[in-house]
Amino acid sequence: MDSDELTGIIEGILFGAGEAIGLNDLCRCLDKSPLEIRFVMEILKQDYQDKARGMRLVQIKDTYQLSTKPEHYDYIREVLKHKQSTGLSRAAQETLAIVAYRQPVTRLVIDELRGVSSSSAIQRLLDRGLISDAGRLEAPGRPILYKTTPEFLRSVGFTNLEEMPEFEVFSQGKQEQFDLNGIETNNKQE
Amino acid sequence: MDSDELTGIIEGILFGAGEAIGLNDLCRCLDKSPLEIRFVMEILKQDYQDKARGMRLVQIKDTYQLSTKPEHYDYIREVLKHKQSTGLSRAAQETLAIVAYRQPVTRLVIDELRGVSSSSAIQRLLDRGLISDAGRLEAPGRPILYKTTPEFLRSVGFTNLEEMPEFEVFSQGKQEQFDLNGIETNNKQE
Amino acid sequence: MGYAVSLEGFEGPLDLLIHLIQKNKIDIYDIPISEITKQYLSQIQVWKKLDMEVASEFIVMAARLLEIKSRMLLPKDEVESENEEDLQARLIRQLVEYKIFKEISAYLGTREQRELCAIYRDPEYIPINEDKEPLVLDPMALMQSFKGLLLLKEEDREAIVPPQKIIRELFNVEEKITEITAALVQCGQAGLSFSELLHPFISRDEVVVTLLALLEMVKTSGIRLEQNRVFIDFQIRREVEDLG
């Protein structure tokens, strides 16, 4: 893996993470020294200064995160606002669906089911009053539990959660038991 | 705003939005013509081909979205502890292939082509959002017709349906080779 | 109630036929009906012997094959002759078409695997305080979202299938050996009979594993099996006692 490739991989990791990633994690997973990783971070920082780039690298202590550039804020807000006025984003809808069916639920469970960090979707749903804190899970780190709110019930037009549609799960093709005697007889007749 | 600046802003919008953004939305919010936006998209596509970049531009019909590069997945999974999805079962895959090439198509046609009942496979594909209803066939019973969705295009990495290989590529002349006369001849030779 | 369809990975009767055609290196347009029918039926018998449920479609195909075969035996100039060509031609057309779609689905599957390796991200959180109009949400759409997410993950695919449909007990030989050793220690010199190792609700799999464990123990950990005549129960004893 050359330096360019490493830069690409790290950009990909930061893009997919959606949150801050520690220098240690990068060193361990990529089998590189802190020096090598820091060098790549400098390259990325430089690259992002180009006005043809839309991201910037935010470093807090030894963690790194990608975010949009403040000078583009108005444009991004305009596009997102328009998207959100038409209802929930896909991210928010998926997150809300998980909370509705699995509540009370931690962010970790949501992240695992969705396969991406869901912190911004959770924040958005909290803002809209569709979900709220439901205490903390008695587990290491005591993570916050989320549940749906009365506002959620209002928005789906239900009086209680039991009205949530249940879903039937199809097994992979239901079959009937068959008797082969008929065929065996046929065979012998020939 | 020069071309470089526009490129930066669009990259920022795509990064910030995460989800697919329509060409129309970009034109409206940035006050640019479709031609100008498309030009920038080509520049971005080129940029992302550089191996020092970690993203790629995914285009589905007239929407644009950023994602990580599949070839970096092993590293990304390691850092993000991402659990990979398994993909479709063979039954669902066969059903999807038929819908893709025969759409709009009824369940009966799918069942006949596969030689088994496809109702549970169809349900799974509907649940995954890979196919959707396309109205009803004007025939006795008015059976539901199915078609593929933009999500299908994303799941197999096509910009639009026209990009799929022609059916004939797979049949490799088998279709022409097949006619009833040929079979009758074969039969008589026995 | 039946479940998990694919018998040894065959999606259906057409899939099984294609497999037989390929295995026998037969030209799909020139199928020796009689031989293929024989092999097809014997495969179904194998499944039946293994106590596997055979889907109705496999049986219907068996009937079709037998019908084509029996009509072939009739003299060609019979009135039915045209009908026979139709039956066989229809089957071949089905097989050819199915094979094409199998190829397409393999192709799409490869592309899908690659796309599963692309990660998308959520919208960045930007507080937008305006237009707090009450949302109207569709509960069915939420359900659909949830179901779709569950289906994406294999482990959850199992979690949402009612458990009685996926029961498959797993036994392994090592664990069984530990279990049997413990039982033998408890019984001391008297030893155990094979039947005493089998509990009333034992499954066929567990019986097989128990037997494999015993054979392994004969080789490695010094036990002796004694049987006075065939088809009756046998005694299991530890050889170690003799040494002591």
PDB file of C-alpha atoms in Angstrom, chain B:
ATOM      1  CA  MET B   1     -18.795  31.480  -8.032  1.00  0.00           C
ATOM      2  CA  ASP B   2     -16.264  29.827 -10.334  1.00  0.00           C
ATOM      3  CA  SER B   3     -16.228  26.215 -11.435  1.00  0.00           C
ATOM      4  CA  ASP B   4     -13.860  25.109  -8.659  1.00  0.00           C
ATOM      5  CA  GLU B   5     -16.001  26.753  -6.028  1.00  0.00           C
ATOM      6  CA  LEU B   6     -19.130  25.123  -7.450  1.00  0.00           C
ATOM      7  CA  THR B   7     -17.386  21.743  -7.343  1.00  0.00           C
ATOM      8  CA  GLY B   8     -16.505  22.299  -3.685  1.00  0.00           C
ATOM      9  CA  ILE B   9     -20.029  23.352  -2.814  1.00  0.00           C
ATOM     10  CA  ILE B  10     -21.565  20.340  -4.565  1.00  0.00           C
ATOM     11  CA  GLU B  11     -19.149  17.962  -2.871  1.00  0.00           C
ATOM     12  CA  GLY B  12     -20.090  19.600   0.429  1.00  0.00           C
ATOM     13  CA  ILE B  13     -23.799  19.207  -0.291  1.00  0.00           C
ATOM     14  CA  LEU B  14     -23.422  15.546  -1.252  1.00  0.00           C
ATOM     15  CA  PHE B  15     -21.279  14.891   1.817  1.00  0.00           C
ATOM     16  CA  GLY B  16     -23.647  16.729   4.144  1.00  0.00           C
ATOM     17  CA  ALA B  17     -26.787  15.206   2.675  1.00  0.00           C
ATOM     18  CA  GLY B  18     -25.513  11.626   2.756  1.00  0.00           C
ATOM     19  CA  GLU B  19     -28.606  10.566   0.874  1.00  0.00           C
ATOM     20  CA  ALA B  20     -29.257  10.848  -2.854  1.00  0.00           C
ATOM     21  CA  ILE B  21     -29.816  14.416  -4.091  1.00  0.00           C
ATOM     22  CA  GLY B  22     -31.730  15.130  -7.263  1.00  0.00           C
ATOM     23  CA  LEU B  23     -30.291  17.115 -10.142  1.00  0.00           C
ATOM     24  CA  ASN B  24     -33.356  19.380  -9.930  1.00  0.00           C
ATOM     25  CA  ASP B  25     -32.750  20.212  -6.273  1.00  0.00           C
ATOM     26  CA  LEU B  26     -29.147  21.128  -7.027  1.00  0.00           C
ATOM     27  CA  CYS B  27     -30.146  23.306  -9.977  1.00  0.00           C
ATOM     28  CA  ARG B  28     -32.765  25.128  -7.920  1.00  0.00           C
ATOM     29  CA  CYS B  29     -30.715  25.665  -4.778  1.00  0.00           C
ATOM     30  CA  LEU B  30     -27.563  26.685  -6.617  1.00  0.00           C
ATOM     31  CA  ASP B  31     -29.333  28.555  -9.386  1.00  0.00           C
ATOM     32  CA  LYS B  32     -27.472  26.633 -12.092  1.00  0.00           C
ATOM     33  CA  SER B  33     -28.496  24.870 -15.281  1.00  0.00           C
ATOM     34  CA  PRO B  34     -28.578  21.045 -15.453  1.00  0.00           C
ATOM     35  CA  LEU B  35     -25.711  21.307 -17.928  1.00  0.00           C
ATOM     36  CA  GLU B  36     -23.509  23.156 -15.448  1.00  0.00           C
ATOM     37  CA  ILE B  37     -24.297  20.708 -12.652  1.00  0.00           C
ATOM     38  CA  ARG B  38     -23.669  17.694 -14.859  1.00  0.00           C
ATOM     39  CA  PHE B  39     -20.341  19.167 -15.870  1.00  0.00           C
ATOM     40  CA  VAL B  40     -19.302  19.418 -12.222  1.00  0.00           C
ATOM     41  CA  MET B  41     -20.446  15.848 -11.608  1.00  0.00           C
ATOM     42  CA  GLU B  42     -18.119  14.676 -14.365  1.00  0.00           C
ATOM     43  CA  ILE B  43     -15.250  16.536 -12.717  1.00  0.00           C
ATOM     44  CA  LEU B  44     -16.044  14.925  -9.371  1.00  0.00           C
ATOM     45  CA  LYS B  45     -16.280  11.466 -10.955  1.00  0.00           C
ATOM     46  CA  GLN B  46     -12.832  12.000 -12.453  1.00  0.00           C
ATOM     47  CA  ASP B  47     -11.380  13.249  -9.163  1.00  0.00           C
ATOM     48  CA  TYR B  48     -12.644  10.232  -7.282  1.00  0.00           C
ATOM     49  CA  GLN B  49     -10.866   7.883  -9.655  1.00  0.00           C
ATOM     50  CA  ASP B  50      -7.607   9.001  -8.095  1.00  0.00           C
ATOM     51  CA  LYS B  51      -6.529   6.322  -5.646  1.00  0.00           C
ATOM     52  CA  ALA B  52      -5.770   8.985  -3.048  1.00  0.00           C
ATOM     53  CA  ARG B  53      -9.523   9.563  -2.829  1.00  0.00           C
ATOM     54  CA  GLY B  54     -11.798   7.463  -0.638  1.00  0.00           C
ATOM     55  CA  MET B  55     -15.210   8.255  -2.100  1.00  0.00           C
ATOM     56  CA  ARG B  56     -17.005   7.539  -5.337  1.00  0.00           C
ATOM     57  CA  LEU B  57     -19.936   9.267  -6.982  1.00  0.00           C
ATOM     58  CA  VAL B  58     -22.980   7.021  -7.306  1.00  0.00           C
ATOM     59  CA  GLN B  59     -25.473   8.147  -9.905  1.00  0.00           C
ATOM     60  CA  ILE B  60     -28.940   6.620 -10.102  1.00  0.00           C
ATOM     61  CA  LYS B  61     -31.031   8.154 -12.832  1.00  0.00           C
ATOM     62  CA  ASP B  62     -30.845  11.896 -12.121  1.00  0.00           C
ATOM     63  CA  THR B  63     -29.793  11.642  -8.488  1.00  0.00           C
ATOM     64  CA  TYR B  64     -26.310  11.759  -7.024  1.00  0.00           C
ATOM     65  CA  GLN B  65     -24.844  10.344  -3.849  1.00  0.00           C
ATOM     66  CA  LEU B  66     -21.441   9.692  -2.335  1.00  0.00           C
ATOM     67  CA  SER B  67     -20.295   6.355  -0.959  1.00  0.00           C
ATOM     68  CA  THR B  68     -17.055   4.722   0.061  1.00  0.00           C
ATOM     69  CA  LYS B  69     -15.157   2.667  -2.503  1.00  0.00           C
ATOM     70  CA  PRO B  70     -15.987  -1.056  -2.342  1.00  0.00           C
ATOM     71  CA  GLU B  71     -12.290  -1.927  -2.704  1.00  0.00           C
ATOM     72  CA  HIS B  72     -11.558  -0.256   0.636  1.00  0.00           C
ATOM     73  CA  TYR B  73     -14.237  -2.227   2.435  1.00  0.00           C
ATOM     74  CA  ASP B  74     -11.947  -4.587   4.331  1.00  0.00           C
ATOM     75  CA  TYR B  75     -10.123  -1.692   6.003  1.00  0.00           C
ATOM     76  CA  ILE B  76     -13.285   0.271   6.688  1.00  0.00           C
ATOM     77  CA  ARG B  77     -15.037  -2.743   8.186  1.00  0.00           C
ATOM     78  CA  GLU B  78     -12.091  -3.282  10.482  1.00  0.00           C
ATOM     79  CA  VAL B  79     -12.184   0.254  11.862  1.00  0.00           C
ATOM     80  CA  LEU B  80     -15.963   0.693  11.992  1.00  0.00           C
ATOM     81  CA  LYS B  81     -16.658  -2.879  13.130  1.00  0.00           C
ATOM     82  CA  HIS B  82     -19.163  -2.972  10.319  1.00  0.00           C
ATOM     83  CA  LYS B  83     -21.238  -6.114  10.006  1.00  0.00           C
ATOM     84  CA  GLN B  84     -21.617  -7.029   6.385  1.00  0.00           C
ATOM     85  CA  SER B  85     -25.058  -7.853   5.082  1.00  0.00           C
ATOM     86  CA  THR B  86     -25.440 -11.202   3.453  1.00  0.00           C
ATOM     87  CA  GLY B  87     -27.242 -10.251   0.306  1.00  0.00           C
ATOM     88  CA  LEU B  88     -30.205 -11.943  -1.262  1.00  0.00           C
ATOM     89  CA  SER B  89     -31.072 -15.615  -1.086  1.00  0.00           C
ATOM     90  CA  ARG B  90     -30.908 -17.491  -4.385  1.00  0.00           C
ATOM     91  CA  ALA B  91     -34.696 -17.630  -4.598  1.00  0.00           C
ATOM     92  CA  ALA B  92     -34.902 -13.862  -4.209  1.00  0.00           C
ATOM     93  CA  GLN B  93     -32.050 -13.355  -6.644  1.00  0.00           C
ATOM     94  CA  GLU B  94     -33.675 -15.471  -9.350  1.00  0.00           C
ATOM     95  CA  THR B  95     -36.954 -13.669  -8.835  1.00  0.00           C
ATOM     96  CA  LEU B  96     -35.231 -10.300  -9.027  1.00  0.00           C
ATOM     97  CA  ALA B  97     -33.451 -11.285 -12.246  1.00  0.00           C
ATOM     98  CA  ILE B  98     -36.796 -12.145 -13.815  1.00  0.00           C
ATOM     99  CA  VAL B  99     -38.436  -8.903 -12.688  1.00  0.00           C
ATOM    100  CA  ALA B 100     -35.430  -6.939 -13.954  1.00  0.00           C
ATOM    101  CA  TYR B 101     -35.617  -8.358 -17.472  1.00  0.00           C
ATOM    102  CA  ARG B 102     -39.338  -8.968 -17.845  1.00  0.00           C
ATOM    103  CA  GLN B 103     -40.848  -5.960 -16.095  1.00  0.00           C
ATOM    104  CA  PRO B 104     -43.667  -5.223 -15.641  1.00  0.00           C
ATOM    105  CA  VAL B 105     -44.357  -8.841 -14.781  1.00  0.00           C
ATOM    106  CA  THR B 106     -46.945 -10.837 -12.820  1.00  0.00           C
ATOM    107  CA  ARG B 107     -46.278 -13.424 -10.141  1.00  0.00           C
ATOM    108  CA  LEU B 108     -47.695 -16.136 -12.393  1.00  0.00           C
ATOM    109  CA  VAL B 109     -45.036 -15.506 -15.044  1.00  0.00           C
ATOM    110  CA  ILE B 110     -42.294 -15.585 -12.395  1.00  0.00           C
ATOM    111  CA  ASP B 111     -43.650 -18.829 -10.914  1.00  0.00           C
ATOM    112  CA  GLU B 112     -43.733 -20.452 -14.325  1.00  0.00           C
ATOM    113  CA  LEU B 113     -40.226 -19.360 -15.221  1.00  0.00           C
ATOM    114  CA  ARG B 114     -38.768 -20.599 -11.938  1.00  0.00           C
ATOM    115  CA  GLY B 115     -40.934 -23.675 -11.728  1.00  0.00           C
ATOM    116  CA  VAL B 116     -41.687 -22.963  -8.064  1.00  0.00           C
ATOM    117  CA  SER B 117     -43.859 -20.610  -6.078  1.00  0.00           C
ATOM    118  CA  SER B 118     -42.195 -17.217  -5.724  1.00  0.00           C
ATOM    119  CA  SER B 119     -44.592 -15.493  -3.350  1.00  0.00           C
ATOM    120  CA  SER B 120     -42.230 -15.377  -0.374  1.00  0.00           C
ATOM    121  CA  ALA B 121     -39.332 -14.255  -2.563  1.00  0.00           C
ATOM    122  CA  ILE B 122     -41.519 -11.475  -3.989  1.00  0.00           C
ATOM    123  CA  GLN B 123     -42.506 -10.413  -0.483  1.00  0.00           C
ATOM    124  CA  ARG B 124     -38.853 -10.209   0.551  1.00  0.00           C
ATOM    125  CA  LEU B 125     -37.972  -8.107  -2.466  1.00  0.00           C
ATOM    126  CA  LEU B 126     -40.901  -5.789  -1.738  1.00  0.00           C
ATOM    127  CA  ASP B 127     -39.767  -5.498   1.900  1.00  0.00           C
ATOM    128  CA  ARG B 128     -36.235  -4.698   0.817  1.00  0.00           C
ATOM    129  CA  GLY B 129     -37.611  -2.041  -1.529  1.00  0.00           C
ATOM    130  CA  LEU B 130     -35.962  -3.665  -4.557  1.00  0.00           C
ATOM    131  CA  ILE B 131     -39.229  -4.150  -6.447  1.00  0.00           C
ATOM    132  CA  SER B 132     -42.585  -2.393  -6.282  1.00  0.00           C
ATOM    133  CA  ASP B 133     -46.105  -2.644  -7.618  1.00  0.00           C
ATOM    134  CA  ALA B 134     -46.524  -1.379 -11.156  1.00  0.00           C
ATOM    135  CA  GLY B 135     -50.309  -1.449 -11.384  1.00  0.00           C
ATOM    136  CA  ARG B 136     -52.383  -4.375 -12.500  1.00  0.00           C
ATOM    137  CA  LEU B 137     -52.584  -6.440 -15.645  1.00  0.00           C
ATOM    138  CA  GLU B 138     -55.830  -6.013 -17.603  1.00  0.00           C
ATOM    139  CA  ALA B 139     -56.616  -9.705 -17.529  1.00  0.00           C
ATOM    140  CA  PRO B 140     -58.909 -11.987 -15.540  1.00  0.00           C
ATOM    141  CA  GLY B 141     -58.171 -11.593 -11.831  1.00  0.00           C
ATOM    142  CA  ARG B 142     -56.315  -8.340 -12.568  1.00  0.00           C
ATOM    143  CA  PRO B 143     -53.016  -9.655 -11.191  1.00  0.00           C
ATOM    144  CA  ILE B 144     -50.439  -7.248  -9.719  1.00  0.00           C
ATOM    145  CA  LEU B 145     -47.519  -6.294 -11.933  1.00  0.00           C
ATOM    146  CA  TYR B 146     -44.041  -5.866 -10.477  1.00  0.00           C
ATOM    147  CA  LYS B 147     -41.160  -3.649 -11.547  1.00  0.00           C
ATOM    148  CA  THR B 148     -37.716  -2.849 -10.167  1.00  0.00           C
ATOM    149  CA  THR B 149     -37.052   0.311  -8.102  1.00  0.00           C
ATOM    150  CA  PRO B 150     -34.168   2.815  -8.061  1.00  0.00           C
ATOM    151  CA  GLU B 151     -33.024   0.934  -4.937  1.00  0.00           C
ATOM    152  CA  PHE B 152     -32.542  -2.111  -7.174  1.00  0.00           C
ATOM    153  CA  LEU B 153     -30.272  -0.050  -9.435  1.00  0.00           C
ATOM    154  CA  ARG B 154     -28.259   0.984  -6.403  1.00  0.00           C
ATOM    155  CA  SER B 155     -28.019  -2.559  -5.079  1.00  0.00           C
ATOM    156  CA  VAL B 156     -26.400  -3.796  -8.277  1.00  0.00           C
ATOM    157  CA  GLY B 157     -24.550  -0.607  -9.183  1.00  0.00           C
ATOM    158  CA  PHE B 158     -26.360   0.577 -12.310  1.00  0.00           C
ATOM    159  CA  THR B 159     -27.183   4.197 -13.165  1.00  0.00           C
ATOM    160  CA  ASN B 160     -30.307   3.182 -15.034  1.00  0.00           C
ATOM    161  CA  LEU B 161     -32.002   0.113 -16.481  1.00  0.00           C
ATOM    162  CA  GLU B 162     -30.564   0.768 -19.941  1.00  0.00           C
ATOM    163  CA  GLU B 163     -27.112   0.116 -18.491  1.00  0.00           C
ATOM    164  CA  MET B 164     -27.960  -3.532 -17.813  1.00  0.00           C
ATOM    165  CA  PRO B 165     -26.515  -5.961 -20.362  1.00  0.00           C
ATOM    166  CA  GLU B 166     -28.955  -7.007 -23.073  1.00  0.00           C
ATOM    167  CA  PHE B 167     -30.853 -10.208 -22.376  1.00  0.00           C
ATOM    168  CA  GLU B 168     -29.227 -11.707 -25.480  1.00  0.00           C
ATOM    169  CA  VAL B 169     -25.813 -11.454 -23.842  1.00  0.00           C
ATOM    170  CA  PHE B 170     -26.914 -14.184 -21.452  1.00  0.00           C
ATOM    171  CA  SER B 171     -28.905 -16.272 -23.874  1.00  0.00           C
ATOM    172  CA  GLN B 172     -25.879 -16.350 -26.202  1.00  0.00           C
ATOM    173  CA  GLY B 173     -27.970 -17.208 -29.197  1.00  0.00           C
ATOM    174  CA  LYS B 174     -29.777 -19.944 -27.335  1.00  0.00           C
ATOM    175  CA  GLN B 175     -33.036 -18.197 -28.117  1.00  0.00           C
ATOM    176  CA  GLU B 176     -32.516 -18.269 -31.861  1.00  0.00           C
ATOM    177  CA  GLN B 177     -31.210 -21.777 -31.703  1.00  0.00           C
ATOM    178  CA  PHE B 178     -34.372 -22.784 -29.972  1.00  0.00           C
ATOM    179  CA  ASP B 179     -37.370 -23.390 -32.111  1.00  0.00           C
ATOM    180  CA  LEU B 180     -39.818 -26.208 -32.199  1.00  0.00           C
ATOM    181  CA  ASN B 181     -38.717 -27.469 -35.619  1.00  0.00           C
ATOM    182  CA  GLY B 182     -35.238 -28.081 -34.339  1.00  0.00           C
ATOM    183  CA  ILE B 183     -36.535 -30.230 -31.564  1.00  0.00           C
ATOM    184  CA  GLU B 184     -38.741 -32.270 -33.809  1.00  0.00           C
ATOM    185  CA  THR B 185     -35.754 -32.979 -36.039  1.00  0.00           C
ATOM    186  CA  ASN B 186     -33.694 -34.008 -33.056  1.00  0.00           C
ATOM    187  CA  ASN B 187     -36.417 -36.280 -31.911  1.00  0.00           C
ATOM    188  CA  LYS B 188     -36.755 -38.104 -35.191  1.00  0.00           C
ATOM    189  CA  GLN B 189     -33.063 -38.757 -35.322  1.00  0.00           C
ATOM    190  CA  GLU B 190     -33.267 -40.887 -32.203  1.00  0.00           C
TER     191      GLU B 190
END
